[in-house]
Tab-separated table of C-alpha atoms and ligand atoms in Angstrom:
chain	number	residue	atom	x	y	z
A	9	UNK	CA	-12.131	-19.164	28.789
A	10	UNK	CA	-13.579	-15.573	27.586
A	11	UNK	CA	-15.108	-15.873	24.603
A	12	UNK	CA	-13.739	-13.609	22.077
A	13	UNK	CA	-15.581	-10.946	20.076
A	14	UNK	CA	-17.980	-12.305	17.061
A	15	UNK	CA	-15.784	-9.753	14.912
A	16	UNK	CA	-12.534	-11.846	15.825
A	17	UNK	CA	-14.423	-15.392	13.701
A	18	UNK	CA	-14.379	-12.818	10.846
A	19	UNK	CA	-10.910	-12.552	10.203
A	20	UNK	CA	-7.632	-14.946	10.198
A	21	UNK	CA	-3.993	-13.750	11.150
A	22	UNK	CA	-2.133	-12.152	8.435
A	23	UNK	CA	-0.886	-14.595	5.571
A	24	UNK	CA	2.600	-12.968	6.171
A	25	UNK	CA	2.026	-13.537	9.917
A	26	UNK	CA	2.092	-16.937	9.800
A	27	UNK	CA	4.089	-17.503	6.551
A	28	UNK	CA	6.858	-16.142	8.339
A	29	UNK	CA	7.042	-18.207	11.417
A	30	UNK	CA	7.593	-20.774	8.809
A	31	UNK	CA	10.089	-19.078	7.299
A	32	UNK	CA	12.071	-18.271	10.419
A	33	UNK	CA	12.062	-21.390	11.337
A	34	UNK	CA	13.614	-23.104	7.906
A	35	UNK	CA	16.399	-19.802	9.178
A	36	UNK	CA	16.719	-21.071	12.878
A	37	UNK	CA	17.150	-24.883	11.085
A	38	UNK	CA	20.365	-23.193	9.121
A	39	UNK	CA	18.867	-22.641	5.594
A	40	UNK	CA	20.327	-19.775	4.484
A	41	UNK	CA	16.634	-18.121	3.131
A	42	UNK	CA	16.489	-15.145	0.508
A	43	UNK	CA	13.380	-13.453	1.564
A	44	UNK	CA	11.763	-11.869	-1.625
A	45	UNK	CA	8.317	-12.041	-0.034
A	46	UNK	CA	7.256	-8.649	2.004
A	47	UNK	CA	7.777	-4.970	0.741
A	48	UNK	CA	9.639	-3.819	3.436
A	49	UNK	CA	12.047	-0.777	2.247
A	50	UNK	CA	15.394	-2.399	3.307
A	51	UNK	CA	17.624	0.820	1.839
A	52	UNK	CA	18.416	3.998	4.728
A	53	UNK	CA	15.943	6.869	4.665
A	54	UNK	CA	17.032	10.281	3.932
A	55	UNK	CA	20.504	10.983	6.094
A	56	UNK	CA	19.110	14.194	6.751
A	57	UNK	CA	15.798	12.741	8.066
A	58	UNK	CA	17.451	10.169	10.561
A	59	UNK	CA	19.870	13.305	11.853
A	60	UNK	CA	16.532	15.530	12.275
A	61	UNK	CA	14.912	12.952	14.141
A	62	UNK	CA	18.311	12.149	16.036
A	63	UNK	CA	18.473	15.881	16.857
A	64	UNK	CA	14.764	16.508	18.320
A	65	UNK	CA	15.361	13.953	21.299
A	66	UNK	CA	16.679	16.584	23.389
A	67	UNK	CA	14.090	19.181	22.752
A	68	UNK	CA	11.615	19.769	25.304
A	69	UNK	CA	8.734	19.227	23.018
A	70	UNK	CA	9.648	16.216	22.092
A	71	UNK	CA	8.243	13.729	24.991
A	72	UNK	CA	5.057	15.529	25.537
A	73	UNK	CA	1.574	14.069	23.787
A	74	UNK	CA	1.343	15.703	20.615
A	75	UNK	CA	-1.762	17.181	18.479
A	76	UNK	CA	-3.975	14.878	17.059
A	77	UNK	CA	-3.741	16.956	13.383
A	78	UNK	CA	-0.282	16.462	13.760
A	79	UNK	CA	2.474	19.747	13.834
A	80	UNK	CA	1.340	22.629	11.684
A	81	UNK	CA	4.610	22.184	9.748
A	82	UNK	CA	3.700	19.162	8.735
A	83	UNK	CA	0.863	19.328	7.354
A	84	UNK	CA	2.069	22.690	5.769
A	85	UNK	CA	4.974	20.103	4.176
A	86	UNK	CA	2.163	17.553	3.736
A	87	UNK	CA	0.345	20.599	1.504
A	88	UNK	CA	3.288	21.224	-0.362
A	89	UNK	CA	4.180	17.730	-1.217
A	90	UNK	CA	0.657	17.468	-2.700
A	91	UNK	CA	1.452	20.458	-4.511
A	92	UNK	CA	4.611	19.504	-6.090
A	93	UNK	CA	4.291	16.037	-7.074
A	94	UNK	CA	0.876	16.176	-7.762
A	95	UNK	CA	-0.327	19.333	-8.955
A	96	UNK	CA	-3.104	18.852	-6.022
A	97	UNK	CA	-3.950	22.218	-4.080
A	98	UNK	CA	-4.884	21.147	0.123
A	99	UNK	CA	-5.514	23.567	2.488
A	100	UNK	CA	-3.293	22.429	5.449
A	101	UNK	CA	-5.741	23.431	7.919
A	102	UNK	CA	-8.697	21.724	6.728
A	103	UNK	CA	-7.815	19.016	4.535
A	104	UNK	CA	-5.064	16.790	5.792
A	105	UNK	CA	-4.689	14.538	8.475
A	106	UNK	CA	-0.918	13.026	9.479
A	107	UNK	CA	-1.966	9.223	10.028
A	108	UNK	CA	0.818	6.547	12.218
A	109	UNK	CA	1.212	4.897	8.986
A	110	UNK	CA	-1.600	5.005	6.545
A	111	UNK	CA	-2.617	1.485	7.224
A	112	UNK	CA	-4.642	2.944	10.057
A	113	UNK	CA	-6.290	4.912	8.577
A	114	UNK	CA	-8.039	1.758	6.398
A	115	UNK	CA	-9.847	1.311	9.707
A	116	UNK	CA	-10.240	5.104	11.021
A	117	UNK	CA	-12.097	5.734	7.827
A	118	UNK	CA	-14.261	2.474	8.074
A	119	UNK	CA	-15.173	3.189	11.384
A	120	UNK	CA	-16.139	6.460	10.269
A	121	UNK	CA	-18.200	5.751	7.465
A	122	UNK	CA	-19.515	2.372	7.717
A	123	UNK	CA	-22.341	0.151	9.790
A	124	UNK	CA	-22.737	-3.120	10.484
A	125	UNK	CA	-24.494	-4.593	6.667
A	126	UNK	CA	-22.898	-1.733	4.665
A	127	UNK	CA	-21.228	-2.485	1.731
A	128	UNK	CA	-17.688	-2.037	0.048
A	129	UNK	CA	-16.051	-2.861	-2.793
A	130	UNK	CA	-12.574	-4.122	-2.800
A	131	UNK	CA	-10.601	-4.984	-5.805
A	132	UNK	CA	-9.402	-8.664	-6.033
A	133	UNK	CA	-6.733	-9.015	-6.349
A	134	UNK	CA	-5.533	-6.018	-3.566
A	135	UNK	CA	-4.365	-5.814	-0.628
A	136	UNK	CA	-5.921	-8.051	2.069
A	137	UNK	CA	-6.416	-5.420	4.881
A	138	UNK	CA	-9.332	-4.145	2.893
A	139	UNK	CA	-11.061	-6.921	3.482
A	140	UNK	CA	-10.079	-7.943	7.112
A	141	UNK	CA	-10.896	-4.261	8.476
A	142	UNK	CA	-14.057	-4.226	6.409
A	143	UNK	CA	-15.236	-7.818	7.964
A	144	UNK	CA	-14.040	-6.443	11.426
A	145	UNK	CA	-16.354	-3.626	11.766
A	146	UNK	CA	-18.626	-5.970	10.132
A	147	UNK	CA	-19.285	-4.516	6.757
A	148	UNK	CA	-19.799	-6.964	3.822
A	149	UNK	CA	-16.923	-6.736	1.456
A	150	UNK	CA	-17.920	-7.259	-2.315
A	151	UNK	CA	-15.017	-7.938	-4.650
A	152	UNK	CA	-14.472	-6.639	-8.081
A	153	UNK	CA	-12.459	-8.301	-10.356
A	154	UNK	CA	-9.403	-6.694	-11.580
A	155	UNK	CA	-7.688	-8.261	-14.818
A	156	UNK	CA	-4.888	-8.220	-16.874
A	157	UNK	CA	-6.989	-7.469	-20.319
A	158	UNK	CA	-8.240	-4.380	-18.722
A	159	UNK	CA	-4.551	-3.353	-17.613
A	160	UNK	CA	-5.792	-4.220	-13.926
A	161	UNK	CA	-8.091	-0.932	-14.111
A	162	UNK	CA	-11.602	-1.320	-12.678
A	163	UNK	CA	-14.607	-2.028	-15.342
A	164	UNK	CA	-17.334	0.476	-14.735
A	165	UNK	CA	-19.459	-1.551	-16.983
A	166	UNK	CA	-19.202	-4.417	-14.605
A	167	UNK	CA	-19.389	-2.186	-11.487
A	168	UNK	CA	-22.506	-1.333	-12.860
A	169	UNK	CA	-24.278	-4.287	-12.812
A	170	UNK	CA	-23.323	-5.080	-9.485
A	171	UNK	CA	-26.420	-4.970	-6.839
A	172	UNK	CA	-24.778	-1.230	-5.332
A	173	UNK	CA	-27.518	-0.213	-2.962
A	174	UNK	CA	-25.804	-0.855	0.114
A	175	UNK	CA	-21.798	-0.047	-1.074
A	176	UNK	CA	-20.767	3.024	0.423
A	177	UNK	CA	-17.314	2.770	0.504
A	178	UNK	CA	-15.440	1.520	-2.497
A	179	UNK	CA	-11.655	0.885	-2.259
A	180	UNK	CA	-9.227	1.619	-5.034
A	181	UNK	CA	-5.332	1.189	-4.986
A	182	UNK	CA	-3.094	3.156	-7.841
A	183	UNK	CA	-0.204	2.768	-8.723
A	184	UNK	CA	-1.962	-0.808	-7.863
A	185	UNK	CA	-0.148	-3.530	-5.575
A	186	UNK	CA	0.104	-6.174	-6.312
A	187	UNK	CA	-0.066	-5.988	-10.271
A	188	UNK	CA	2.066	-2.856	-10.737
A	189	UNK	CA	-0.445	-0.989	-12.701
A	190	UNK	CA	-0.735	2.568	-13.227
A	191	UNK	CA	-4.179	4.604	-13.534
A	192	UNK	CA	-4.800	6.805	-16.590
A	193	UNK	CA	-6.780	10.311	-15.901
A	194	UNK	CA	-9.648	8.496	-17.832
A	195	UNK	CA	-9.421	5.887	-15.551
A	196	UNK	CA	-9.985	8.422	-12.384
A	197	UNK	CA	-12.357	10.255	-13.852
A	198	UNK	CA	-14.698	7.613	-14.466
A	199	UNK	CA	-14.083	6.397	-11.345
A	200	UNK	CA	-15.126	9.735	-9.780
A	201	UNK	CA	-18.164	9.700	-11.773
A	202	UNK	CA	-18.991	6.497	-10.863
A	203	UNK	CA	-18.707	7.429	-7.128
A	204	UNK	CA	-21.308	10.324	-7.838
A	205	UNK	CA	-23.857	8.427	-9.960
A	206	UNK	CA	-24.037	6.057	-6.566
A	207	UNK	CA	-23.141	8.031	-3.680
A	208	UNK	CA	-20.196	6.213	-2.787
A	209	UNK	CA	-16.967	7.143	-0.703
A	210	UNK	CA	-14.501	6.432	-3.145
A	211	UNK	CA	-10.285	6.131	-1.328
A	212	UNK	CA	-7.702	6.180	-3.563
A	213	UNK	CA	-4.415	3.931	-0.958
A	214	UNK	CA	-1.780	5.689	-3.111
A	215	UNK	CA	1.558	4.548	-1.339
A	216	UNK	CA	3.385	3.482	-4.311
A	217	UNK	CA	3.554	6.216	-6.742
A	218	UNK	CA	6.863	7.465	-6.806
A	219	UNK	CA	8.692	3.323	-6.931
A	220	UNK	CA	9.627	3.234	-10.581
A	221	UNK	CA	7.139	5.459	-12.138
A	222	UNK	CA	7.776	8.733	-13.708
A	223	UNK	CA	3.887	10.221	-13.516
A	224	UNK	CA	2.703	9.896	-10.299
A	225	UNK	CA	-1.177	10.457	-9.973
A	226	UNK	CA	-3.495	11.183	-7.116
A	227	UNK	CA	-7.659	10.852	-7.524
A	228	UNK	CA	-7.941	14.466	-6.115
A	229	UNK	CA	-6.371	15.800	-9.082
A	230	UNK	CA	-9.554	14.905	-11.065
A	231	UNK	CA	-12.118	17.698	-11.139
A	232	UNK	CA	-14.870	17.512	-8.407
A	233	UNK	CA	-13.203	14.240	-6.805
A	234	UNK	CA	-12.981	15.769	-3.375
A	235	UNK	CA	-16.944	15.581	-3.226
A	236	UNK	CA	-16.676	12.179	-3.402
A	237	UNK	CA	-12.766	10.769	-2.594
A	238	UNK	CA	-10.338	10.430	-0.166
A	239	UNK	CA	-6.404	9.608	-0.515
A	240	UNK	CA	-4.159	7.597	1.804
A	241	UNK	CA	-0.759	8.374	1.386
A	242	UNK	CA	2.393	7.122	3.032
A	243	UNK	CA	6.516	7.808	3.687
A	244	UNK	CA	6.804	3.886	4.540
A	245	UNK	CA	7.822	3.322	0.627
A	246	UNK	CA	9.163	6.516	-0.935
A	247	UNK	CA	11.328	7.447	2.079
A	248	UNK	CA	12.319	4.281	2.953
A	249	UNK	CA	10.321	4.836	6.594
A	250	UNK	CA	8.469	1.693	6.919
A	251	UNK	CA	9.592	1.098	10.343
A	252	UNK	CA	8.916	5.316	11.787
A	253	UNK	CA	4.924	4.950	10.626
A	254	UNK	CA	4.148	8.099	9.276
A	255	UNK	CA	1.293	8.316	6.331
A	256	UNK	CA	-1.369	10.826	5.709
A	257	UNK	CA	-5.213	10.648	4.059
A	258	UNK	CA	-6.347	13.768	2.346
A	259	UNK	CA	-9.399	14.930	0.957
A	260	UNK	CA	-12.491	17.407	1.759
A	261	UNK	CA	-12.733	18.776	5.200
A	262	UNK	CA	-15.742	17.557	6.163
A	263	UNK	CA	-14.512	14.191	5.261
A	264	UNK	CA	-11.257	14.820	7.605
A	265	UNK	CA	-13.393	16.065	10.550
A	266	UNK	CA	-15.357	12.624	10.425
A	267	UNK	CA	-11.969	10.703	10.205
A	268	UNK	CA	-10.638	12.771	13.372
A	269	UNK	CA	-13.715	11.995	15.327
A	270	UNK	CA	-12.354	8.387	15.269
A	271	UNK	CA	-8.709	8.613	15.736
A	272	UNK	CA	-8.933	11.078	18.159
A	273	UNK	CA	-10.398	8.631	20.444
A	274	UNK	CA	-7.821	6.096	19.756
A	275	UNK	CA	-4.577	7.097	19.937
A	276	UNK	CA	-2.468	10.307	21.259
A	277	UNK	CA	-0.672	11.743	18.607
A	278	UNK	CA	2.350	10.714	16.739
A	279	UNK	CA	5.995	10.715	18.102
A	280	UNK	CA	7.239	14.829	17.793
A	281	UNK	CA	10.537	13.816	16.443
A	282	UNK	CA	9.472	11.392	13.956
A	283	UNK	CA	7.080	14.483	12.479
A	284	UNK	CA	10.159	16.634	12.437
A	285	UNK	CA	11.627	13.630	9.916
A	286	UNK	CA	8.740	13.423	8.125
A	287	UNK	CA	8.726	17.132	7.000
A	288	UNK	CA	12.359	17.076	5.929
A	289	UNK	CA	11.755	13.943	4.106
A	290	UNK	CA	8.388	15.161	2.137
A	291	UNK	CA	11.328	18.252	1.360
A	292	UNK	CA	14.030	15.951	-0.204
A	293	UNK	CA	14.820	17.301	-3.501
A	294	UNK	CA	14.310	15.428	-6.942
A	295	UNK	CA	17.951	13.754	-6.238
A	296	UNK	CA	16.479	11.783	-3.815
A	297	UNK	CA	13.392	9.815	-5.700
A	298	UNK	CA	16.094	9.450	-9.098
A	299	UNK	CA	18.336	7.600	-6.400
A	300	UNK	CA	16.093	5.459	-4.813
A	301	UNK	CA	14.643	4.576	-7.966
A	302	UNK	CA	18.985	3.394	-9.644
A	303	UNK	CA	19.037	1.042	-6.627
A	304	UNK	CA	15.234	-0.099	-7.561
A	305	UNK	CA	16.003	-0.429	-11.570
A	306	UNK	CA	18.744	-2.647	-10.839
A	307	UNK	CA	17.007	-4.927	-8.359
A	308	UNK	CA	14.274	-5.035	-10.469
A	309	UNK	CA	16.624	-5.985	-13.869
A	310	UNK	CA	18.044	-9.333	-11.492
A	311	UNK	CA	14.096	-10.414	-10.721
A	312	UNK	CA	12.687	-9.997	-14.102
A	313	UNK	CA	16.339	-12.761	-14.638
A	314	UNK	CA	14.983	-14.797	-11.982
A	315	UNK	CA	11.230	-15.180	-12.947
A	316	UNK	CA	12.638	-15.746	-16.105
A	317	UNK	CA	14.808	-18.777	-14.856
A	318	UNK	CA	11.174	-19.585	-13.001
A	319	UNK	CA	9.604	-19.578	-16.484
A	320	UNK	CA	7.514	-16.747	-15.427
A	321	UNK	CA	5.912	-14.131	-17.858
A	322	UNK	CA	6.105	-10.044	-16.711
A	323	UNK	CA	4.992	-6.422	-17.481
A	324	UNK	CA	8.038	-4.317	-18.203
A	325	UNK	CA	5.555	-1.639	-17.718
A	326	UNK	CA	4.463	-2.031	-14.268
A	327	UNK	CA	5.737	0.099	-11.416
A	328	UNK	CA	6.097	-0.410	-7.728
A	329	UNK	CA	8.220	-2.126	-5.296
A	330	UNK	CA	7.115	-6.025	-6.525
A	331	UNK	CA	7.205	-7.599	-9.794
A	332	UNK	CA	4.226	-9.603	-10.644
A	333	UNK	CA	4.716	-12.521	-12.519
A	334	UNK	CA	2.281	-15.129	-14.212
A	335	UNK	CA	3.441	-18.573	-14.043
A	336	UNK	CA	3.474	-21.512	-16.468
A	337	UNK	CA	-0.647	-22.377	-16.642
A	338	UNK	CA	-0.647	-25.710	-15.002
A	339	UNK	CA	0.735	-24.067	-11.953
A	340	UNK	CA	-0.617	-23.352	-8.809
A	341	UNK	CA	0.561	-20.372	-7.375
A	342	UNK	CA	0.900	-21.651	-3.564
A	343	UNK	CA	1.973	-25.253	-4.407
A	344	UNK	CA	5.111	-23.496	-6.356
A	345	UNK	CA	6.216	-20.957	-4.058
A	346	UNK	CA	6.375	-23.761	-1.450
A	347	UNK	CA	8.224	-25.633	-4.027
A	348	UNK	CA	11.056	-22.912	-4.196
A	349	UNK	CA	10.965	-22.288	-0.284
A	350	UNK	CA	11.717	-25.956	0.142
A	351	UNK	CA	13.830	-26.580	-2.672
A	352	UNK	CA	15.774	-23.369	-3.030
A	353	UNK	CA	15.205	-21.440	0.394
A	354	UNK	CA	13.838	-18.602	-1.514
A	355	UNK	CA	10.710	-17.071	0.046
A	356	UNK	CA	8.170	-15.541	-2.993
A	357	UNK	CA	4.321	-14.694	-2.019
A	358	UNK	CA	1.833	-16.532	-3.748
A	359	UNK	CA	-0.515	-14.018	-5.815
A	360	UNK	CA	-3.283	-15.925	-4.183
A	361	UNK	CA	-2.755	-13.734	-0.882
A	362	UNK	CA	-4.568	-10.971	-2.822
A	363	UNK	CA	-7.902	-12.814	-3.829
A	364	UNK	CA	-8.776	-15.250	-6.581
A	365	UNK	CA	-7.155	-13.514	-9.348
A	366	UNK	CA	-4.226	-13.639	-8.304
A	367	UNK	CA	-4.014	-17.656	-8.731
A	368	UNK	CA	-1.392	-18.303	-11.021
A	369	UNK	CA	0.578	-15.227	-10.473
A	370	UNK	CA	3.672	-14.780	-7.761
A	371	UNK	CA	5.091	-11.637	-6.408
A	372	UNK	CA	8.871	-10.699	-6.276
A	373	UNK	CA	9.936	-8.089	-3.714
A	374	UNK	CA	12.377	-5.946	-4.895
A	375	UNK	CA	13.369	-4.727	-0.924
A	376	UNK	CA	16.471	-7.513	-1.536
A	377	UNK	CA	20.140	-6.619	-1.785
A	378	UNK	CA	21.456	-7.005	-5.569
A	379	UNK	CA	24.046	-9.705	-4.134
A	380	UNK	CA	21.006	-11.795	-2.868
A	381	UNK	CA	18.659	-11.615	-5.831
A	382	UNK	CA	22.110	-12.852	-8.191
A	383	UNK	CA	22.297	-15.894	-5.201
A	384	UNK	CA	18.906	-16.882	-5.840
A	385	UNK	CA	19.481	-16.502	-10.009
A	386	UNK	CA	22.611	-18.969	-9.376
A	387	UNK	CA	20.318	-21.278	-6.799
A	388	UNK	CA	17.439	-21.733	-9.732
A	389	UNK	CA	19.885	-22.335	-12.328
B	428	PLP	C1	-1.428	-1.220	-0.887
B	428	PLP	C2	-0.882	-0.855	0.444
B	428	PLP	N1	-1.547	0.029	1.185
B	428	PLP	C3	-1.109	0.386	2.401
B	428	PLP	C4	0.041	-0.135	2.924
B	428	PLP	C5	0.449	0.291	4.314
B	428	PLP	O1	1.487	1.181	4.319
B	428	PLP	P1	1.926	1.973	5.650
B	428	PLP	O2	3.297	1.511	5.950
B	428	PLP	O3	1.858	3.420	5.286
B	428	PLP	O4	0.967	1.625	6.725
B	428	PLP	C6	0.780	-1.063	2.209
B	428	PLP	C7	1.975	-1.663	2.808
B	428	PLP	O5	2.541	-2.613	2.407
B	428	PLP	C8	0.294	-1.439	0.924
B	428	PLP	O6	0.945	-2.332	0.170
């Protein structure tokens, strides 16, 4: 046998990876399972996005490699997406990079910026590829605790007294999944500060900020944050694209240059027609986020019913494609989502997937069709 890479002892598969072999098999047994566990957009994107992309297999462009920046009318629509929902001024030129889902780019932009012994904070509870990319380029992660008291915002007083002399990178995550959270301009301001009193790279993963909230933020809008910050963005979420992979991270040239260096060298572009979708979706009109969001408000109205049958506590506040719901205190957050696989065939994650503070907590998916959220109501009552 080869022995495998140090790196690989680092890491484990993905909880989801292996949670839902279990699950498929419960399905191949004939248990009819309501999956409320991933965040994967189940609704159609834009009609006029699947037609576009449809359309561009028969021009000639279309199966040749394609620029690593992506097409110029993309990023131009990239530019002007930043502009409109965001009030964020990019020059497409310089400061945005199209990314094959913005995932990757968690690891083009540690590769970029960090060596082996570097430093990163990573907010517990977020999401785990954080910490699996940082631990596979061999980076140390450091976790900083996010909590309810503090609306799930990071404490700069606490950041402070961490030991910060090797963090370079720190990673931040608003609208925040899993909690729902929203950041406040105060909140992103200090936050940029912070990054400049220390010299660290702060990236804002901003993929949720248009599920169920009416004031979608990005860091950059803060004065001076483009110094210091980066933004990953993504069409997986508010265009129902998931599947297509098409996300973006924004911020200073220089920063974007560094970034390039790295994904130049690993892949070959992104599929032509699937950049021609992307600009018409990052074009869709207002229409299109106030009807995603009916479809959400009603999903979301059946799970706050069924982590109420669950005896579970919620924000009405929070935002984002999950609900995040505290359980009873003498339960364990794993123990009782197994409980409700087994007993009810109805597949929640475990908060604990995030990091330690998410014991006690469970997260509801809302990418589940009205008719199967009321099944699993009727199944827990
Ligand atoms: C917080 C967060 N960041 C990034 C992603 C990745 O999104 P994409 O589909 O753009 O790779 C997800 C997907 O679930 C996510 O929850």
């Amino acid at each position: 046998m080869i022995d495998v890479a140090k790196r690989l002892h680092s890491v484990e598969e993905y909880y989801f990876s292996k949670k839902l072999r279990e699950v498929n098999l419960l399905i191949a047994s004939g248990k009819p399972v309501i999956n409320l566990g991933i965040g994967s957009p189940d609704l159609s994107p834009p009609q006029k996005v699947v037609d576009t992309i449809a359309n561009s297999l028969f021009d000639s462009n279309a199966h040749k490699y394609q620029s690593y920046q992506g097409l110029p009318e993309l990023r131009d629509a990239m530019a002007g997406f930043y502009k409109e929902h965001y009030q964020v001024n990019l020059s497409p030129k310089t400061d945005i990079l199209p990314l094959i889902g913005s995932k990757e780019g968690i690891m083009h932009i540690s590769l970029a910026y960090l060596n082996e012994g570097d430093a990163v904070l990573i907010p517990n509870p977020g999401y785990p590829t954080y910490q699996s990319v940082t631990k596979l380029v061999q980076a140390t992660p450091i976790f900083y605790d996010l909590d309810k008291r503090n609306n799930w915002l990071p404490d700069i007083k606490a950041l402070e007294q961490l030991d910060l002399s090797k963090v370079k990178l720190m990673w931040v995550n608003y609208p925040h999944m899993p909690t729902g959270a929203v950041p406040t301009a105060m909140a992103f301001r200090e936050l940029v500060e912070f990054a400049k009193r220390h010299r660290i790279l702060i990236v804002n993963d901003n993929p949720y900020s248009f599920i169920l909230n009416d004031s979608p933020m990005s860091i950059l809008s803060v004065e001076g944050a483009k110094d210091v910050c980066l933004e990953l963005n993504s069409l997986s979420k508010t265009f129902n694209m998931a599947g297509w992979r098409v996300g973006m991270v924004v911020g200073q040239s220089e920063h974007i240059n560094n970034i390039l260096k790295v994904k130049s060298n690993m892949d070959s572009g992104m599929f032509y027609g699937i950049q021609k979708g992307a600009i018409e979706a990052l074009k869709c009109s207002k229409m299109w986020y106030v009807t995603l969001n009916s479809v959400y408000k009603k999903r979301r109205e059946l799970i706050w019913q069924l982590a109420e049958s669950l005896n579970c506590t919620y924000d009405v506040k929070a935002t984002g494609l999950f609900v995040w719901a505290k359980l009873p205190a003498y339960l364990k957050a794993e123990e009782f989502i197994d409980l409700v696989l087994k007993e009810h065939h109805i597949f929640i994650t475990p908060g604990t997937i995030f990091g330690s503070q998410g014991e006690g907590y469970i997260r509801f998916s809302l990418c589940a069709q009205t008719e199967d959220i009321e099944e699993a109501i009727a199944r827990i009552k």
